[in-house]
Amino acid sequence: MINLYELYYSSPIGILKIKSTKYEILSLEFVQEKFFNKENINILKEASKQLDEYFKGSRKEFDLNIRLEGTEFQKKVWNELLKIPYGEVVTYKDIATRIGNEKAVRAVGNANNKNKIPIIVPCHRVVGSNGKLVGYLGGLDKKIWLLNHEK
């Protein structure tokens, strides 16, 4: 049996609940309430430190062990998201083309919406083909904030 841990992190865009195993980040979720942090393991402390640096503007990419859990297609999409540089945006079609299936735009969007580790796996850097901001797990206001933060 795998032990799971969680930490609540207060960010400028709301409370984030980070879930992990002892060595890998599993998810980062926007939540309404913060509960007492009783976990004190290294991976969660490091995630909190790197999020602090990101929100202060001194970290442009994350260096954390993460576990991407999903279909092979979803993992391809999420690994491609990890390659989008800080401060840049790409379209869903760009991602579909990069993974070798330019007609899979809608499937890329669906995979993007299933990303369990937003911010760290930067799904906020993906926009519609006309440059329009579309959907974000935590709400469009958070996506706008993150994109403006990275300018």
XYZ file of N, CA and C in Angstrom:
453
model
N 0.835 -1.184 0.000
C 0.000 0.000 0.000
C 0.879 1.246 0.000
N 0.511 2.213 -0.816
C 1.273 3.455 -0.922
C 0.707 4.482 0.049
N 1.583 5.112 0.828
C 1.154 6.195 1.704
C 1.001 7.463 0.889
N -0.087 8.188 1.120
C -0.333 9.452 0.445
C -0.264 10.581 1.457
N 0.240 11.720 1.009
C 0.420 12.883 1.867
C -0.191 14.098 1.191
N -0.550 15.105 1.989
C -1.059 16.329 1.387
C -0.620 17.545 2.183
N -0.563 18.655 1.464
C -0.167 19.927 2.054
C -1.057 21.001 1.445
N -1.502 21.939 2.269
C -2.300 23.064 1.784
C -1.383 24.269 1.648
N -1.455 24.889 0.485
C -0.555 25.991 0.152
C -1.388 27.223 -0.201
N -1.140 28.338 0.486
C -1.838 29.592 0.183
C -1.072 30.338 -0.889
N -1.720 30.531 -2.043
C -1.084 31.224 -3.164
C -1.844 32.516 -3.451
N -1.280 33.376 -4.288
C -1.993 34.604 -4.662
C -3.296 34.340 -5.419
N -3.480 33.132 -5.932
C -4.705 32.837 -6.681
C -5.620 31.864 -5.936
N -5.350 31.634 -4.680
C -6.210 30.771 -3.877
C -5.446 29.648 -3.199
N -6.188 28.824 -2.508
C -5.595 27.715 -1.754
C -5.412 26.519 -2.681
N -4.220 25.941 -2.621
C -3.887 24.767 -3.420
C -3.644 23.591 -2.480
N -4.218 22.450 -2.810
C -3.943 21.231 -2.045
C -3.004 20.386 -2.886
N -1.826 20.109 -2.363
C -0.824 19.309 -3.061
C -0.852 17.905 -2.466
N -1.023 16.908 -3.321
C -0.992 15.508 -2.873
C 0.261 14.849 -3.427
N 0.842 13.945 -2.631
C 2.065 13.268 -3.071
C 2.189 11.893 -2.440
N 3.111 11.115 -3.026
C 3.639 9.944 -2.338
C 4.840 10.497 -1.580
N 5.667 9.645 -1.052
C 6.848 10.133 -0.345
C 7.829 10.822 -1.296
N 7.793 10.461 -2.593
C 8.805 10.954 -3.524
C 8.275 11.663 -4.761
N 6.950 11.635 -5.006
C 6.417 12.210 -6.238
C 5.156 13.026 -5.974
N 5.038 14.150 -6.677
C 3.815 14.938 -6.640
C 2.770 14.223 -7.494
N 1.573 14.062 -6.960
C 0.485 13.396 -7.676
C -0.538 14.385 -8.217
N -0.842 15.410 -7.427
C -1.842 16.370 -7.885
C -1.693 17.691 -7.160
N -2.249 18.706 -7.792
C -2.319 20.050 -7.232
C -3.729 20.522 -7.562
N -4.502 20.832 -6.529
C -5.929 21.085 -6.725
C -6.318 22.412 -6.081
N -7.141 23.190 -6.771
C -7.686 24.416 -6.200
C -8.805 24.029 -5.236
N -8.735 24.514 -3.993
C -9.754 24.194 -2.989
C -10.236 25.478 -2.317
N -11.364 25.389 -1.635
C -11.960 26.553 -0.969
C -11.436 26.744 0.449
N -11.132 25.648 1.128
C -10.719 25.736 2.521
C -9.336 25.144 2.729
N -8.640 25.724 3.689
C -7.321 25.221 4.058
C -7.459 24.465 5.373
N -6.869 23.311 5.442
C -6.872 22.535 6.662
C -5.463 22.530 7.244
N -5.342 22.108 8.461
C -4.050 22.068 9.130
C -3.090 21.145 8.379
N -1.884 21.636 8.131
C -0.850 20.822 7.479
C -0.167 19.959 8.523
N -0.393 18.665 8.437
C 0.263 17.766 9.391
C 1.404 16.991 8.753
N 1.486 17.072 7.424
C 2.535 16.350 6.713
C 3.805 17.193 6.684
N 4.916 16.550 6.853
C 6.180 17.269 6.865
C 7.228 16.441 6.131
N 6.920 16.079 4.885
C 7.872 15.277 4.130
C 8.569 16.160 3.103
N 9.741 15.748 2.707
C 10.601 16.578 1.859
C 9.966 17.005 0.547
N 9.275 16.094 -0.150
C 8.719 16.443 -1.461
C 7.693 17.567 -1.333
N 6.883 17.552 -0.270
C 5.892 18.612 -0.082
C 6.550 19.921 0.332
N 7.581 19.846 1.169
C 8.318 21.064 1.537
C 8.974 21.678 0.306
N 9.537 20.834 -0.551
C 10.192 21.320 -1.769
C 9.167 21.907 -2.738
N 8.018 21.271 -2.868
C 6.959 21.805 -3.744
C 6.508 23.175 -3.247
N 6.336 23.305 -1.954
C 5.927 24.580 -1.365
C 6.983 25.658 -1.616
N 8.242 25.305 -1.445
C 9.355 26.240 -1.682
C 9.376 26.687 -3.146
N 9.238 25.730 -4.065
C 9.283 26.078 -5.489
C 8.061 26.895 -5.910
N 6.898 26.621 -5.327
C 5.722 27.443 -5.612
C 5.922 28.863 -5.088
N 6.512 29.001 -3.887
C 6.851 30.339 -3.369
C 7.716 31.090 -4.376
N 8.749 30.427 -4.861
C 9.670 31.055 -5.822
C 8.950 31.420 -7.115
N 8.085 30.538 -7.588
C 7.327 30.809 -8.812
C 6.446 32.045 -8.619
N 5.694 32.082 -7.540
C 4.778 33.199 -7.328
C 5.508 34.507 -7.034
N 6.747 34.432 -6.549
C 7.560 35.642 -6.355
C 8.244 36.069 -7.645
N 8.189 35.225 -8.678
C 8.767 35.561 -9.973
C 10.201 35.115 -10.171
N 10.766 34.373 -9.224
C 12.167 33.960 -9.355
C 12.337 32.537 -9.907
N 11.261 31.798 -10.074
C 11.349 30.439 -10.634
C 10.547 30.385 -11.920
N 11.216 29.911 -12.980
C 10.578 29.846 -14.296
C 10.151 28.425 -14.666
N 10.738 27.432 -14.028
C 10.298 26.049 -14.243
C 10.492 25.269 -12.954
N 9.728 24.213 -12.833
C 9.757 23.412 -11.614
C 10.683 22.218 -11.784
N 11.334 21.858 -10.691
C 12.241 20.719 -10.669
C 11.770 19.772 -9.560
N 10.664 19.105 -9.834
C 10.056 18.204 -8.857
C 9.786 16.857 -9.516
N 9.873 15.802 -8.744
C 9.438 14.499 -9.249
C 7.918 14.512 -9.264
N 7.354 14.251 -10.439
C 5.900 14.207 -10.555
C 5.497 12.866 -11.154
N 4.285 12.451 -10.849
C 3.756 11.223 -11.436
C 2.542 11.609 -12.273
N 2.660 11.392 -13.571
C 1.561 11.674 -14.484
C 0.732 10.408 -14.636
N -0.486 10.436 -14.128
C -1.356 9.264 -14.196
C -2.496 9.539 -15.161
N -2.548 8.768 -16.240
C -3.591 8.926 -17.244
C -3.337 7.971 -18.390
N -4.049 8.183 -19.494
C -3.845 7.351 -20.679
C -2.512 7.715 -21.320
N -2.051 6.876 -22.224
C -0.801 7.181 -22.938
C -0.927 8.502 -23.695
N -2.077 8.735 -24.312
C -2.297 9.986 -25.041
C -2.216 11.183 -24.088
N -2.888 11.096 -22.952
C -2.846 12.189 -21.977
C -1.416 12.463 -21.525
N -0.663 11.405 -21.251
C 0.726 11.578 -20.813
C 1.559 12.264 -21.888
N 1.311 11.921 -23.164
C 2.014 12.591 -24.267
C 1.728 14.085 -24.248
N 0.456 14.419 -24.087
C 0.059 15.832 -24.045
C 0.714 16.526 -22.859
N 0.627 15.930 -21.682
C 1.168 16.563 -20.484
C 2.681 16.720 -20.565
N 3.363 15.744 -21.131
C 4.811 15.882 -21.311
C 5.129 17.016 -22.278
N 4.276 17.228 -23.263
C 4.469 18.337 -24.197
C 4.223 19.672 -23.498
N 3.260 19.710 -22.596
C 2.998 20.935 -21.832
C 4.231 21.346 -21.033
N 4.945 20.366 -20.516
C 6.149 20.647 -19.721
C 7.233 21.345 -20.539
N 7.135 21.275 -21.863
C 8.139 21.895 -22.738
C 7.804 23.341 -23.097
N 6.614 23.813 -22.743
C 6.236 25.191 -23.080
C 7.000 26.133 -22.155
N 7.821 27.021 -22.724
C 8.608 27.921 -21.877
C 7.746 28.899 -21.080
N 8.244 29.263 -19.941
C 7.643 30.281 -19.079
C 7.389 31.536 -19.913
N 6.219 32.112 -19.766
C 5.911 33.364 -20.453
C 5.430 33.207 -21.881
N 5.379 31.991 -22.388
C 4.922 31.768 -23.758
C 3.600 31.016 -23.740
N 2.845 31.174 -24.825
C 1.613 30.403 -24.976
C 1.650 29.678 -26.311
N 0.970 28.564 -26.369
C 0.814 27.799 -27.608
C -0.666 27.454 -27.736
N -1.060 26.996 -28.911
C -2.456 26.614 -29.119
C -2.624 25.106 -28.938
N -3.868 24.713 -28.802
C -4.175 23.281 -28.719
C -3.706 22.582 -29.991
N -3.858 23.265 -31.124
C -3.412 22.690 -32.399
C -1.891 22.513 -32.403
N -1.154 23.488 -31.845
C 0.307 23.357 -31.745
C 0.677 22.080 -30.992
N 0.006 21.848 -29.873
C 0.296 20.649 -29.071
C -0.040 19.394 -29.868
N -1.196 19.390 -30.535
C -1.597 18.227 -31.341
C -0.552 17.936 -32.411
N -0.059 18.983 -33.064
C 0.960 18.819 -34.109
C 2.255 18.282 -33.513
N 2.655 18.823 -32.375
C 3.911 18.403 -31.737
C 3.900 16.937 -31.317
N 2.716 16.421 -30.984
C 2.668 15.007 -30.586
C 2.352 14.101 -31.774
N 2.327 14.700 -32.974
C 2.190 13.901 -34.188
C 0.775 13.580 -34.620
N -0.194 14.347 -34.141
C -1.578 14.083 -34.521
C -2.333 15.408 -34.599
N -2.076 16.171 -35.660
C -2.607 17.536 -35.742
C -4.130 17.623 -35.761
N -4.802 16.514 -36.007
C -6.274 16.523 -36.002
C -6.854 16.262 -34.609
N -6.012 16.001 -33.650
C -6.478 15.648 -32.302
C -6.629 16.868 -31.395
N -7.015 17.992 -31.970
C -7.108 19.240 -31.202
C -8.077 19.100 -30.027
N -9.242 18.565 -30.285
C -10.238 18.409 -29.212
C -9.740 17.434 -28.141
N -9.105 16.357 -28.552
C -8.567 15.382 -27.591
C -7.466 16.017 -26.741
N -6.669 16.902 -27.355
C -5.643 17.632 -26.598
C -6.320 18.508 -25.547
N -7.395 19.188 -25.939
C -8.143 20.009 -24.983
C -8.684 19.189 -23.828
N -9.205 18.011 -24.139
C -9.718 17.129 -23.084
C -8.606 16.666 -22.153
N -7.450 16.327 -22.719
C -6.306 15.915 -21.889
C -5.851 17.082 -21.016
N -5.823 18.273 -21.594
C -5.434 19.472 -20.859
C -6.353 19.666 -19.647
N -7.644 19.448 -19.850
C -8.620 19.608 -18.765
C -8.487 18.543 -17.683
N -7.827 17.447 -17.990
C -7.658 16.357 -17.021
C -6.306 16.427 -16.293
N -5.519 17.445 -16.591
C -4.221 17.626 -15.940
C -4.421 17.766 -14.429
N -3.830 16.865 -13.663
C -3.988 16.868 -12.208
C -2.939 17.716 -11.494
N -1.985 18.255 -12.261
C -0.908 19.016 -11.618
C -0.769 20.387 -12.294
N -1.849 21.207 -12.268
C -1.754 22.513 -12.919
C -0.657 23.363 -12.283
N -0.235 24.367 -12.978
C 0.864 25.271 -12.645
C 2.186 24.554 -12.868
N 2.412 23.435 -12.197
C 3.655 22.678 -12.368
C 3.703 22.070 -13.770
N 2.609 21.476 -14.207
C 2.433 21.056 -15.606
C 1.574 22.170 -16.211
N 2.202 23.108 -16.921
C 1.585 24.412 -17.217
C 0.496 24.425 -18.290
N -0.645 23.830 -17.980
C -1.763 23.822 -18.925
C -2.343 25.219 -19.132
N -2.029 26.152 -18.238
C -2.515 27.527 -18.400
C -1.864 28.224 -19.593
N -0.791 27.661 -20.131
C -0.084 28.271 -21.264
C -0.656 27.858 -22.618
N -1.795 27.182 -22.617
C -2.417 26.746 -23.867
C -3.679 27.576 -24.106
N -3.789 28.102 -25.338
C -4.916 28.963 -25.709
C -5.595 28.421 -26.965
N -6.759 28.969 -27.276
C -7.471 28.581 -28.489
C -6.721 29.026 -29.728
N -7.102 28.493 -30.880
C -6.382 28.777 -32.132
C -6.436 30.250 -32.524
N -7.449 30.970 -32.049
C -7.546 32.399 -32.337
C -6.875 33.243 -31.251
N -6.158 32.590 -30.357
C -5.486 33.279 -29.263
C -6.393 33.537 -28.071
N -7.637 33.106 -28.179
C -8.613 33.327 -27.122
C -8.335 32.412 -25.930
N -8.548 32.952 -24.744
C -8.394 32.147 -23.534
C -9.643 31.304 -23.356
N -9.441 30.023 -23.241
C -10.567 29.112 -23.030
C -10.293 28.259 -21.804
N -11.322 27.995 -21.044
C -11.305 27.139 -19.872
C -10.012 26.936 -19.111
N -10.177 26.772 -17.826
C -9.067 26.421 -16.948
C -9.676 25.778 -15.710
N -9.063 24.714 -15.279
C -9.539 23.929 -14.144
C -9.905 24.795 -12.936
N -9.077 25.758 -12.620
C -9.313 26.597 -11.446
C -10.166 27.813 -11.733
N -10.577 27.991 -12.983
C -11.355 29.165 -13.379
C -10.521 30.061 -14.280
N -11.192 30.719 -15.205
C -10.508 31.570 -16.178
C -9.758 32.720 -15.507
N -10.284 33.220 -14.389
C -9.604 34.304 -13.677
C -8.212 33.875 -13.220
N -8.059 32.628 -12.813
C -6.745 32.131 -12.377
C -5.803 31.973 -13.570
N -6.339 31.517 -14.703
C -5.528 31.385 -15.916
C -5.009 32.758 -16.340
N -5.888 33.749 -16.339
C -5.492 35.116 -16.698
C -4.406 35.606 -15.753
N -4.588 35.371 -14.453
C -3.599 35.805 -13.467
C -2.245 35.158 -13.750
N -2.241 33.850 -13.973
C -0.987 33.127 -14.211
C -0.288 33.632 -15.470
N -1.040 33.844 -16.543
C -0.433 34.334 -17.791
C 0.119 35.744 -17.608
N -0.603 36.602 -16.910
C -0.097 37.956 -16.645
C 1.130 37.918 -15.742
N 1.120 37.023 -14.778
C 2.260 36.859 -13.866
C 3.531 36.475 -14.629
N 3.380 35.703 -15.691
C 4.535 35.221 -16.447
C 5.003 36.194 -17.530
N 4.329 37.316 -17.688
C 4.740 38.289 -18.722
C 5.986 39.029 -18.296
